[in-house]
Coordinates of C-alpha atoms in Angstrom, one line a residue:
M23 CA 110.4 68.9 115.1
A24 CA 113.4 70.2 113.1
W25 CA 113.2 73.4 115.4
K26 CA 113.3 71.2 118.6
K27 CA 116.5 69.4 117.2
V28 CA 118.3 72.8 116.9
N29 CA 117.2 73.9 120.2
K30 CA 118.7 70.9 121.7
I31 CA 121.9 71.6 119.9
V32 CA 121.9 75.3 121.3
K33 CA 121.1 73.9 124.8
K34 CA 124.3 71.5 124.9
E35 CA 126.4 74.5 123.8
C36 CA 125.1 76.9 126.3
S37 CA 122.8 75.3 128.9
S38 CA 123.7 77.8 131.5
S39 CA 122.0 80.7 129.4
K40 CA 118.7 79.0 128.7
Q41 CA 115.3 79.7 130.2
D42 CA 112.1 78.1 129.8
A43 CA 109.9 79.7 127.2
P44 CA 106.5 80.1 128.3
K45 CA 100.0 122.7 104.8
K46 CA 99.0 123.2 101.0
S47 CA 99.5 119.6 99.4
N48 CA 100.6 119.3 95.8
R49 CA 100.3 115.5 96.0
R50 CA 97.8 115.3 93.1
S51 CA 100.1 117.3 90.9
K52 CA 102.9 114.8 91.5
C53 CA 101.0 111.4 91.4
V54 CA 97.5 110.2 91.1
V55 CA 96.9 106.5 91.6
E56 CA 94.1 105.4 89.4
D57 CA 93.1 102.4 91.7
T58 CA 94.0 101.8 95.2
C59 CA 93.0 98.3 95.1
K60 CA 96.2 97.2 93.2
F61 CA 98.4 98.8 96.1
C62 CA 96.2 97.4 99.0
K63 CA 96.3 93.9 97.2
E64 CA 100.1 94.0 97.3
T65 CA 100.2 95.5 100.9
S66 CA 98.0 92.8 102.2
L67 CA 99.8 89.9 100.6
R68 CA 102.7 89.8 102.8
E69 CA 105.0 87.0 103.2
D70 CA 103.4 85.5 106.2
D71 CA 100.2 85.3 104.2
Q72 CA 101.9 83.1 101.5
M73 CA 102.6 80.6 104.3
V74 CA 99.3 80.9 105.6
I75 CA 99.9 82.9 108.9
C76 CA 103.4 81.7 109.8
E77 CA 103.9 84.1 112.5
H78 CA 101.2 82.3 114.4
C79 CA 102.1 78.7 113.2
E80 CA 102.6 77.1 116.4
D81 CA 98.8 77.1 116.8
F82 CA 98.2 76.8 113.2
I83 CA 100.0 73.5 112.8
C84 CA 98.1 72.2 115.9
I85 CA 94.7 73.3 114.9
S86 CA 95.1 73.4 111.0
S87 CA 92.1 74.9 109.3
V88 CA 90.4 75.8 112.6
F89 CA 92.5 79.0 112.8
L90 CA 90.6 80.2 109.6
I91 CA 87.4 80.3 111.6
P92 CA 88.4 83.0 114.1
Y93 CA 90.4 84.6 111.3
T94 CA 87.3 84.9 109.1
I95 CA 85.1 86.0 111.9
M96 CA 87.5 88.6 112.9
L97 CA 87.9 89.8 109.3
F98 CA 84.1 90.6 108.9
L99 CA 83.9 91.8 112.6
A100 CA 86.9 94.3 112.6
G101 CA 89.2 93.9 109.6
L102 CA 86.8 94.7 106.6
P103 CA 85.0 97.6 108.4
M104 CA 88.2 99.2 109.3
F105 CA 89.8 98.6 105.9
F106 CA 86.9 100.3 104.2
M107 CA 86.8 103.2 106.5
E108 CA 90.4 103.9 106.3
L109 CA 90.2 103.7 102.5
A110 CA 87.3 106.1 102.4
L111 CA 88.7 108.6 104.8
G112 CA 92.0 108.9 102.8
Q113 CA 90.3 109.3 99.6
Y114 CA 88.0 111.8 100.8
V115 CA 90.4 114.2 102.5
G116 CA 93.5 113.4 100.4
L117 CA 96.0 113.5 103.2
G118 CA 98.2 111.3 105.3
P119 CA 97.0 110.1 108.6
N120 CA 98.9 112.8 110.6
M121 CA 97.0 115.6 108.9
L122 CA 93.9 113.7 108.7
F123 CA 93.4 113.2 112.3
Q124 CA 94.8 116.6 113.3
N125 CA 91.9 118.3 111.3
M126 CA 89.3 115.6 112.2
A127 CA 89.7 116.3 116.0
P128 CA 92.8 118.3 117.1
L129 CA 92.9 116.5 120.5
F130 CA 93.5 113.3 118.8
S131 CA 96.6 114.5 116.7
G132 CA 98.7 111.8 118.3
L133 CA 97.0 109.2 116.3
G134 CA 98.3 110.5 113.2
I135 CA 101.9 110.1 114.5
G136 CA 101.6 106.8 116.1
M137 CA 100.5 105.2 112.7
P138 CA 103.6 106.1 110.7
I139 CA 105.8 105.1 113.6
V140 CA 104.4 101.7 113.5
S141 CA 105.0 101.5 109.8
F142 CA 108.5 102.6 110.5
Y143 CA 109.2 100.0 112.9
C144 CA 107.5 97.3 110.5
C145 CA 110.0 98.6 107.7
V146 CA 112.9 98.1 110.2
Y147 CA 112.5 94.3 110.6
F148 CA 110.7 93.8 107.2
G149 CA 114.0 94.6 105.6
V150 CA 115.5 91.8 107.2
I151 CA 112.9 89.3 105.8
M152 CA 113.8 90.8 102.5
A153 CA 117.3 90.3 103.1
W154 CA 116.8 86.5 103.9
S155 CA 114.7 86.3 100.8
I156 CA 117.6 87.8 98.6
Y157 CA 120.2 85.7 100.4
Y158 CA 118.2 82.5 99.4
T159 CA 117.6 83.7 95.9
F160 CA 121.2 83.9 95.2
S161 CA 122.0 80.7 97.0
S162 CA 119.8 79.1 94.4
F163 CA 122.2 79.9 91.6
T164 CA 124.2 76.6 92.3
A165 CA 124.5 73.2 90.8
E166 CA 123.2 71.7 93.9
L167 CA 120.7 73.9 96.4
P168 CA 122.6 74.3 99.7
W169 CA 119.7 73.2 101.9
G170 CA 119.3 69.9 99.8
S171 CA 122.5 68.1 101.3
C172 CA 124.7 67.9 104.2
D173 CA 128.1 68.8 102.5
N174 CA 128.1 72.5 103.4
D175 CA 130.3 74.5 105.7
F176 CA 127.4 75.3 107.9
N177 CA 126.4 71.8 108.5
T178 CA 126.9 70.0 111.9
P179 CA 127.5 66.2 112.5
E180 CA 123.8 65.9 113.2
C181 CA 122.5 66.8 109.8
A182 CA 121.0 64.4 107.7
T183 CA 118.8 64.6 104.6
V184 CA 115.6 62.5 104.2
E185 CA 117.3 60.4 101.4
D186 CA 120.1 59.4 103.9
V187 CA 118.1 58.3 106.8
R188 CA 114.6 59.1 108.0
M189 CA 115.3 61.3 111.0
C190 CA 113.6 64.3 112.4
E191 CA 116.1 66.9 111.2
E192 CA 115.7 68.6 107.8
N193 CA 118.9 70.2 106.2
S194 CA 116.7 73.2 105.1
T195 CA 116.1 74.0 108.9
Y196 CA 120.1 73.9 109.3
Y197 CA 120.7 76.2 106.4
Y198 CA 118.2 78.7 107.7
D199 CA 119.5 78.7 111.4
H200 CA 123.1 78.5 110.4
S201 CA 123.4 80.7 107.3
C202 CA 120.8 83.3 107.9
L203 CA 120.7 83.3 111.7
S204 CA 124.2 82.0 112.9
L205 CA 122.6 80.4 115.6
E206 CA 125.4 77.9 116.2
K207 CA 127.8 80.6 117.4
I208 CA 125.5 82.3 120.0
C209 CA 123.8 81.4 123.3
G210 CA 121.1 84.1 123.2
L211 CA 121.7 87.8 123.5
E212 CA 124.9 87.2 125.4
G213 CA 126.8 86.0 122.2
Y214 CA 125.4 88.5 119.9
D215 CA 128.2 90.3 118.4
T216 CA 129.5 89.6 114.8
Y217 CA 127.9 90.8 111.5
N218 CA 126.7 88.5 108.9
D219 CA 128.2 90.6 106.1
T220 CA 126.0 89.1 103.4
L221 CA 122.9 89.7 105.2
C222 CA 123.8 93.2 106.2
Y223 CA 124.4 94.0 102.4
D224 CA 121.1 92.5 101.4
A225 CA 119.3 94.3 104.1
N226 CA 121.1 97.7 102.9
T227 CA 119.9 96.8 99.2
T228 CA 116.2 96.5 100.3
T229 CA 116.0 99.3 102.8
T230 CA 118.1 102.0 101.2
L231 CA 119.0 101.5 97.6
T232 CA 115.8 100.6 96.3
P233 CA 113.5 103.1 97.9
G234 CA 116.0 105.6 97.0
E235 CA 116.3 104.5 93.2
A236 CA 112.5 104.6 93.0
V237 CA 112.3 108.1 94.3
H238 CA 115.0 109.3 92.0
R239 CA 113.5 107.7 88.8
M240 CA 109.9 108.1 89.5
S241 CA 109.3 110.8 92.1
S242 CA 107.4 108.5 94.4
S243 CA 107.2 104.8 95.1
E244 CA 103.6 105.0 93.7
D245 CA 104.8 106.1 90.2
F246 CA 107.6 103.2 90.4
Y247 CA 104.7 100.6 90.9
K248 CA 102.2 102.1 88.7
N249 CA 104.6 102.1 85.7
G250 CA 104.5 98.2 85.9
V251 CA 108.3 97.3 87.2
L252 CA 106.6 95.3 89.9
G253 CA 103.0 95.1 88.6
A254 CA 104.4 93.0 85.8
L255 CA 105.0 90.3 88.4
D256 CA 101.7 90.4 90.1
P257 CA 100.4 87.1 89.1
L258 CA 103.6 85.4 90.4
P259 CA 102.5 84.5 93.7
C260 CA 99.5 82.6 92.5
V261 CA 101.5 80.7 89.7
V262 CA 104.2 79.6 92.1
L263 CA 101.6 78.5 94.5
T264 CA 99.5 76.7 92.0
V265 CA 102.8 74.9 90.8
I266 CA 103.7 73.8 94.2
L267 CA 100.1 72.6 95.0
G268 CA 100.0 70.8 91.6
F269 CA 103.3 69.1 92.2
G270 CA 102.6 68.4 95.9
L271 CA 99.3 66.6 95.1
T272 CA 101.3 64.1 93.0
L273 CA 103.5 63.1 96.1
D274 CA 102.8 60.1 98.5
G275 CA 101.4 61.5 101.7
A276 CA 99.9 64.9 100.0
T277 CA 96.4 63.9 100.8
E278 CA 97.3 63.2 104.7
G279 CA 98.6 66.7 104.6
I280 CA 95.5 68.3 103.1
Q281 CA 93.1 66.1 105.3
F282 CA 95.0 67.3 108.4
Y283 CA 94.7 71.0 107.1
F284 CA 91.0 70.8 106.1
L285 CA 89.2 67.8 107.1
Q286 CA 90.6 67.1 110.6
P287 CA 90.3 70.3 112.5
N288 CA 90.7 70.1 116.4
V289 CA 87.6 72.3 117.2
T290 CA 88.6 72.3 120.8
K291 CA 91.4 74.9 119.9
L292 CA 88.5 77.3 119.5
L293 CA 88.2 77.7 123.2
E294 CA 91.7 78.9 123.6
I295 CA 92.1 82.6 124.0
E296 CA 95.3 82.7 122.2
V297 CA 93.8 81.4 118.9
W298 CA 91.4 84.4 118.9
T299 CA 93.9 87.1 119.6
D300 CA 96.4 85.6 117.2
A301 CA 93.8 85.5 114.6
S302 CA 92.7 89.2 115.3
T303 CA 96.5 90.4 115.3
Q304 CA 96.9 88.8 111.9
I305 CA 93.8 90.4 110.3
F306 CA 95.1 93.8 111.3
Y307 CA 98.7 93.1 110.1
S308 CA 97.6 91.5 106.8
L309 CA 95.3 94.1 105.8
G310 CA 97.4 96.9 107.0
V311 CA 94.7 98.5 109.3
A312 CA 96.1 101.0 111.6
F313 CA 99.4 101.3 110.1
G314 CA 98.5 104.6 108.2
S315 CA 99.6 102.9 104.7
L316 CA 95.9 102.6 103.7
I317 CA 95.0 106.2 104.3
T318 CA 98.3 107.2 102.6
L319 CA 97.8 105.2 99.6
S320 CA 94.0 105.9 99.1
S321 CA 94.7 109.8 99.7
Y322 CA 96.4 109.7 96.1
N323 CA 93.2 108.1 94.6
K324 CA 90.6 109.9 92.3
F325 CA 88.0 111.5 94.4
N326 CA 85.0 109.2 93.0
T327 CA 87.0 105.8 93.0
N328 CA 84.7 103.1 94.4
C329 CA 86.9 102.2 97.4
M330 CA 84.1 100.2 98.9
R331 CA 84.4 97.7 96.0
D332 CA 88.3 97.9 96.5
A333 CA 87.8 96.9 100.1
L334 CA 85.4 93.9 99.5
V335 CA 87.7 92.6 96.8
V336 CA 91.1 92.9 98.6
A337 CA 89.8 91.5 101.8
T338 CA 88.1 88.7 100.2
C339 CA 91.1 87.8 98.0
N340 CA 93.5 88.2 101.0
C341 CA 91.4 85.6 102.9
L342 CA 91.1 83.2 100.1
T343 CA 94.8 83.6 99.3
S344 CA 95.5 82.4 102.8
V345 CA 93.4 79.3 102.4
Y346 CA 94.8 78.5 98.9
A347 CA 98.4 78.8 100.2
G348 CA 97.5 76.5 103.0
F349 CA 96.6 73.6 100.6
A350 CA 99.9 74.2 98.9
L351 CA 101.8 74.3 102.0
F352 CA 100.3 71.3 103.6
S353 CA 100.3 69.1 100.5
V354 CA 104.1 69.3 100.7
L355 CA 104.3 68.9 104.4
G356 CA 102.1 65.9 104.1
A357 CA 104.6 64.3 101.8
L358 CA 107.6 65.1 103.9
A359 CA 105.6 63.6 107.1
H360 CA 105.0 60.5 105.0
E361 CA 108.8 60.1 104.1
L362 CA 109.8 60.6 107.7
D363 CA 107.0 58.4 108.9
V364 CA 105.7 60.8 111.4
P365 CA 102.6 62.7 112.0
V366 CA 102.0 65.9 109.9
S367 CA 101.9 68.0 113.0
E368 CA 105.6 67.1 113.9
V369 CA 107.1 68.1 110.5
V370 CA 107.7 71.6 111.4
T371 CA 107.0 73.9 114.3
S372 CA 106.3 77.6 114.6
G373 CA 108.7 80.4 113.7
S374 CA 109.2 83.3 111.3
G375 CA 111.4 81.2 109.3
L376 CA 108.8 78.7 108.3
A377 CA 108.5 80.0 104.9
F378 CA 112.2 79.6 104.4
I379 CA 112.4 76.0 105.8
A380 CA 109.5 75.1 103.5
A381 CA 111.8 75.9 100.5
S382 CA 112.6 72.0 100.9
A383 CA 109.4 71.6 98.8
V384 CA 111.2 72.7 95.6
L385 CA 114.0 69.9 96.1
N386 CA 112.2 67.4 93.9
M387 CA 110.7 69.7 91.3
P388 CA 112.7 69.8 88.1
P389 CA 114.8 71.7 87.9
P390 CA 114.9 72.7 91.6
Q391 CA 117.0 75.6 91.2
L392 CA 114.4 77.3 88.8
W393 CA 111.6 76.8 91.2
S394 CA 113.8 78.0 94.1
I395 CA 114.4 81.2 92.5
L396 CA 110.8 81.9 91.5
F397 CA 109.7 80.9 95.0
F398 CA 111.9 83.4 96.4
V399 CA 111.6 86.0 93.7
M400 CA 107.9 85.8 94.7
F401 CA 108.7 86.9 98.3
I402 CA 110.9 89.6 97.2
T403 CA 108.3 91.1 94.9
I404 CA 105.5 90.9 97.5
G405 CA 108.0 92.3 100.2
L406 CA 108.8 95.3 97.9
S407 CA 105.3 96.3 97.5
S408 CA 104.6 96.0 101.2
Q409 CA 107.9 98.0 101.8
F410 CA 107.1 100.7 99.3
A411 CA 103.7 101.4 100.9
M412 CA 105.1 101.6 104.3
V413 CA 108.0 103.8 103.5
E414 CA 105.7 106.0 101.6
T415 CA 103.4 106.4 104.6
V416 CA 106.5 107.7 106.8
N417 CA 107.3 110.1 103.9
T418 CA 103.9 111.3 103.3
A419 CA 103.5 112.1 107.0
L420 CA 106.8 114.1 106.7
Y421 CA 105.5 115.9 103.5
D422 CA 102.2 116.8 104.9
Q423 CA 103.5 118.1 108.3
W424 CA 106.5 120.0 106.5
P425 CA 105.4 120.7 102.7
A426 CA 108.9 122.3 102.0
L427 CA 110.3 118.8 102.2
R428 CA 108.5 117.9 99.0
R429 CA 111.3 119.7 97.2
H430 CA 113.7 117.5 98.6
K431 CA 112.1 113.9 98.0
L432 CA 115.1 112.1 97.3
A433 CA 117.0 113.2 100.2
V434 CA 114.3 112.7 102.5
S435 CA 113.8 109.0 101.1
L436 CA 117.3 108.3 101.4
A437 CA 117.6 109.8 105.1
V438 CA 114.4 107.7 106.3
C439 CA 115.6 104.5 104.7
S440 CA 119.3 104.9 106.0
L441 CA 117.8 105.2 109.4
M442 CA 115.9 102.1 109.0
F443 CA 118.8 100.4 107.7
A444 CA 120.8 101.5 110.7
L445 CA 118.3 100.2 113.1
G446 CA 117.9 97.0 111.4
S447 CA 121.6 96.3 111.1
P448 CA 121.8 94.7 114.6
M449 CA 119.5 92.0 113.2
C450 CA 122.3 91.0 110.9
L451 CA 124.5 90.3 113.8
Q452 CA 124.9 86.5 114.8
G453 CA 121.8 86.0 116.9
G454 CA 120.1 89.3 115.6
V455 CA 117.0 87.0 115.0
Y456 CA 116.4 87.7 118.7
I457 CA 116.0 91.4 118.0
F458 CA 113.9 90.5 115.1
E459 CA 111.5 88.6 117.1
L460 CA 111.6 91.7 119.8
F461 CA 110.5 94.1 117.0
N462 CA 108.1 91.6 115.4
L463 CA 106.3 91.0 118.7
Y464 CA 106.3 94.4 120.2
S465 CA 106.2 97.0 117.6
T466 CA 103.0 95.8 115.8
G467 CA 101.1 93.8 118.2
V468 CA 99.4 95.6 121.3
S469 CA 100.3 99.3 119.8
V470 CA 98.3 98.4 116.6
L471 CA 95.2 97.3 118.6
V472 CA 95.3 100.5 120.8
L473 CA 95.6 102.7 117.7
A474 CA 92.7 100.9 116.1
F475 CA 90.4 101.1 118.9
V476 CA 91.2 104.8 119.3
E477 CA 90.6 105.4 115.5
V478 CA 87.2 103.6 115.5
I479 CA 86.0 105.6 118.5
L480 CA 87.2 108.8 117.1
V481 CA 85.9 108.3 113.6
H482 CA 82.3 106.7 114.4
Y483 CA 81.6 108.2 117.8
I484 CA 83.2 111.6 118.0
Y485 CA 83.4 112.6 114.3
G486 CA 80.2 110.6 113.4
H487 CA 79.5 107.5 111.5
R488 CA 76.7 109.2 109.5
K489 CA 79.1 111.9 108.3
I490 CA 81.3 109.1 107.0
L491 CA 78.5 107.6 104.9
Q492 CA 77.3 111.0 103.9
H493 CA 80.9 111.6 102.5
I494 CA 80.9 108.2 100.7
Q495 CA 77.4 108.3 99.2
D496 CA 76.5 112.0 98.6
E497 CA 80.1 113.6 98.1
M498 CA 82.1 110.8 96.6
G499 CA 79.0 109.3 94.8
I500 CA 79.6 105.5 96.0
H501 CA 76.4 103.8 96.0
I502 CA 75.9 101.4 99.1
P503 CA 73.3 98.9 99.0
L504 CA 70.8 98.7 101.9
L505 CA 72.2 95.4 103.1
L506 CA 75.8 96.7 103.3
R507 CA 74.7 100.1 104.8
G508 CA 73.3 98.0 107.7
Y509 CA 76.4 95.9 108.0
W510 CA 78.6 99.0 108.0
H511 CA 76.2 100.7 110.8
I512 CA 76.3 97.8 113.1
T513 CA 80.0 96.9 112.7
W514 CA 81.3 100.5 113.0
L515 CA 79.3 101.4 116.1
L516 CA 79.2 98.2 118.0
L517 CA 80.8 95.2 116.7
T518 CA 84.3 96.5 115.7
P519 CA 85.1 98.6 118.8
A520 CA 83.8 95.9 121.0
S521 CA 85.9 93.2 119.4
V522 CA 88.9 95.3 119.1
L523 CA 88.6 96.3 122.8
L524 CA 88.0 92.7 123.7
I525 CA 91.1 91.2 121.8
L526 CA 93.4 94.1 123.2
A527 CA 92.4 93.3 126.8
L528 CA 92.8 89.5 126.3
S529 CA 96.1 90.2 124.6
L530 CA 97.4 92.0 127.8
V531 CA 95.9 89.6 130.1
F532 CA 97.3 86.4 128.5
W533 CA 100.5 88.2 127.2
V534 CA 103.6 85.9 126.4
P535 CA 106.9 87.5 126.6
A536 CA 109.2 87.4 123.5
Y537 CA 111.2 84.1 123.0
W538 CA 112.8 82.1 120.2
G539 CA 112.6 78.5 120.4
D540 CA 113.3 77.6 123.9
Y541 CA 115.3 80.8 124.6
L542 CA 113.1 83.3 126.6
L543 CA 114.7 86.7 126.1
P544 CA 116.0 88.4 129.3
Q545 CA 113.9 91.0 131.3
V546 CA 115.9 93.9 129.9
A547 CA 115.0 93.0 126.3
Q548 CA 111.3 92.6 127.3
I549 CA 111.5 96.0 128.8
L550 CA 113.0 97.3 125.6
G551 CA 110.3 95.8 123.6
W552 CA 107.5 97.6 125.8
L553 CA 109.4 100.9 125.3
I554 CA 109.2 100.2 121.5
C555 CA 105.4 99.4 121.8
L556 CA 104.9 102.6 124.0
S557 CA 106.8 104.8 121.6
S558 CA 103.9 104.8 119.3
V559 CA 101.2 104.9 121.7
V560 CA 102.6 107.5 124.0
W561 CA 101.7 110.3 121.3
L562 CA 98.2 110.0 121.9
P563 CA 98.2 111.6 125.4
L564 CA 101.4 113.6 124.5
M565 CA 99.9 115.4 121.6
A566 CA 96.7 116.1 123.5
L567 CA 98.5 117.7 126.3
V568 CA 100.3 119.8 123.7
V569 CA 97.1 120.9 122.0
V570 CA 95.4 121.8 125.3
C571 CA 98.6 123.7 126.5
K572 CA 98.7 125.7 123.1
Q573 CA 95.2 127.0 123.6
E574 CA 94.7 127.1 119.9
Y575 CA 91.5 125.2 120.3
T576 CA 89.5 125.2 123.6
G577 CA 86.3 123.5 124.7
M578 CA 84.5 121.4 122.3
A579 CA 86.6 122.7 119.4
L580 CA 89.3 120.2 120.5
V581 CA 87.0 117.3 119.4
R582 CA 85.3 118.9 116.4
P583 CA 86.7 118.9 112.8
T584 CA 88.7 122.1 111.5
E585 CA 87.7 123.8 108.4
L586 CA 90.2 121.9 106.5
M587 CA 88.4 118.6 107.0
C588 CA 87.0 118.4 103.5
P589 CA 88.0 117.2 100.0
A590 CA 91.5 118.2 98.7
A591 CA 89.9 120.6 96.2
E592 CA 87.8 122.4 98.7
R593 CA 90.7 122.5 101.1
R594 CA 92.9 124.2 98.5
R595 CA 90.3 127.0 97.8
R596 CA 90.1 127.5 101.5
E597 CA 93.8 127.8 102.0
K598 CA 94.3 130.3 99.3

């Protein structure tokens, strides 16, 4: 509802521009991670999980808990099997994705290049979300929260608080649009020209300074996290969500919000293809499957760590956290709908900024400044963990491909993060949110599904699922109960590849171009988006062609594992 009001204002200012939306590795001598589970937990709990799948919230607001049905089904059909598979592979070989797939089947070397590229793109726009969080955190150090009143420079005459009049416009929406996004000064991409200096500095902080300092002080981001700098804040998300839920339950209308969320599902939405494609995409994004980060982080693990336990715990907690966060969010939305005397479904619509607009929940929590700070510090800590994992994925790929770079970790990290900052800077321009949505939609959508499908076919049909189970049980010493063994067999061989292929096909057939609100990005932007998507997938045929032309491997050797497809200790002996 609030989004619709903003869109109307932008329409008035620029109606003419609107369109209808429709080699030898020394990794273990440097750092050994005791437990992958801790890393994967932080990687999976991204900002969008805390707001219960905000990226697809247009459907979610309409169908409430119904979204959790395909979400859970796709978790067990594809998410969990691939999550465990990647943890086991990385832990067994002790290499990043680029060298892992190069040694598993030389013809598929491009798979190990595409994954770090996806993580790289994700870091580019993820830094902007971090910048928004930092911006909100520092904005909370005021006598009155900026989104709690209409007496700010960014407000327009149409702004009104709930206390003033019961209108459909929330000031928190105005604060997000006019302070973070600067939407009032642009008319789509045509008016995209001026920097938001504050956000530019914040994005620089999250993408360049933080990873650089981590490498400088601790040699790697894993050490930085392992030493407890961020680990001490692990319970913060659950604490903040619990407080918001507890407070929300005391408000009038909270029960209506929870009933809408959990007890009044619109089951007819399950017949819509988009709900299933959204759920599948969210599972892959949430768990980090096919991003390369799981393989990278587990490659630092001890050889006999029980990664199956980690996979089961993390995947389950990830899903339960989404459900729990939904109760917290909808208790507040229900109270807000009660104050405005409107249905819960009209309180807020979709968008990447829902988590920031939902910050209005803390306005009535004394003292609001404290809870606002904790609320956004929660996002920062979760975001930093995800950012560290993805940056390390890119760095590890470079180190494994060119081992000499390990002697220059600080320089490599600063170079990588500086490049991320440079590419993310246009998103700090007025109207940069359109570029943000372009990256958000095209860099981690179809490309991730393509990489995931090729990965599962390579690992279980070409390399062999029995070899994987042999590595896990006989060599790594992980006991797999009979029931779970049957589950891994049927999902790896049938259900996972079939579901991923189906969702990929449906995503392409029912593709919706990138847009923000009512503004459909122009054709040139959509073409740019597809180029971003193809830039990670094109390495599959490109590297296959390179390997064939080099004639280093011929015949069946192209799809057979090399002698270096073995545990790290054995590989070091063979390399000597």
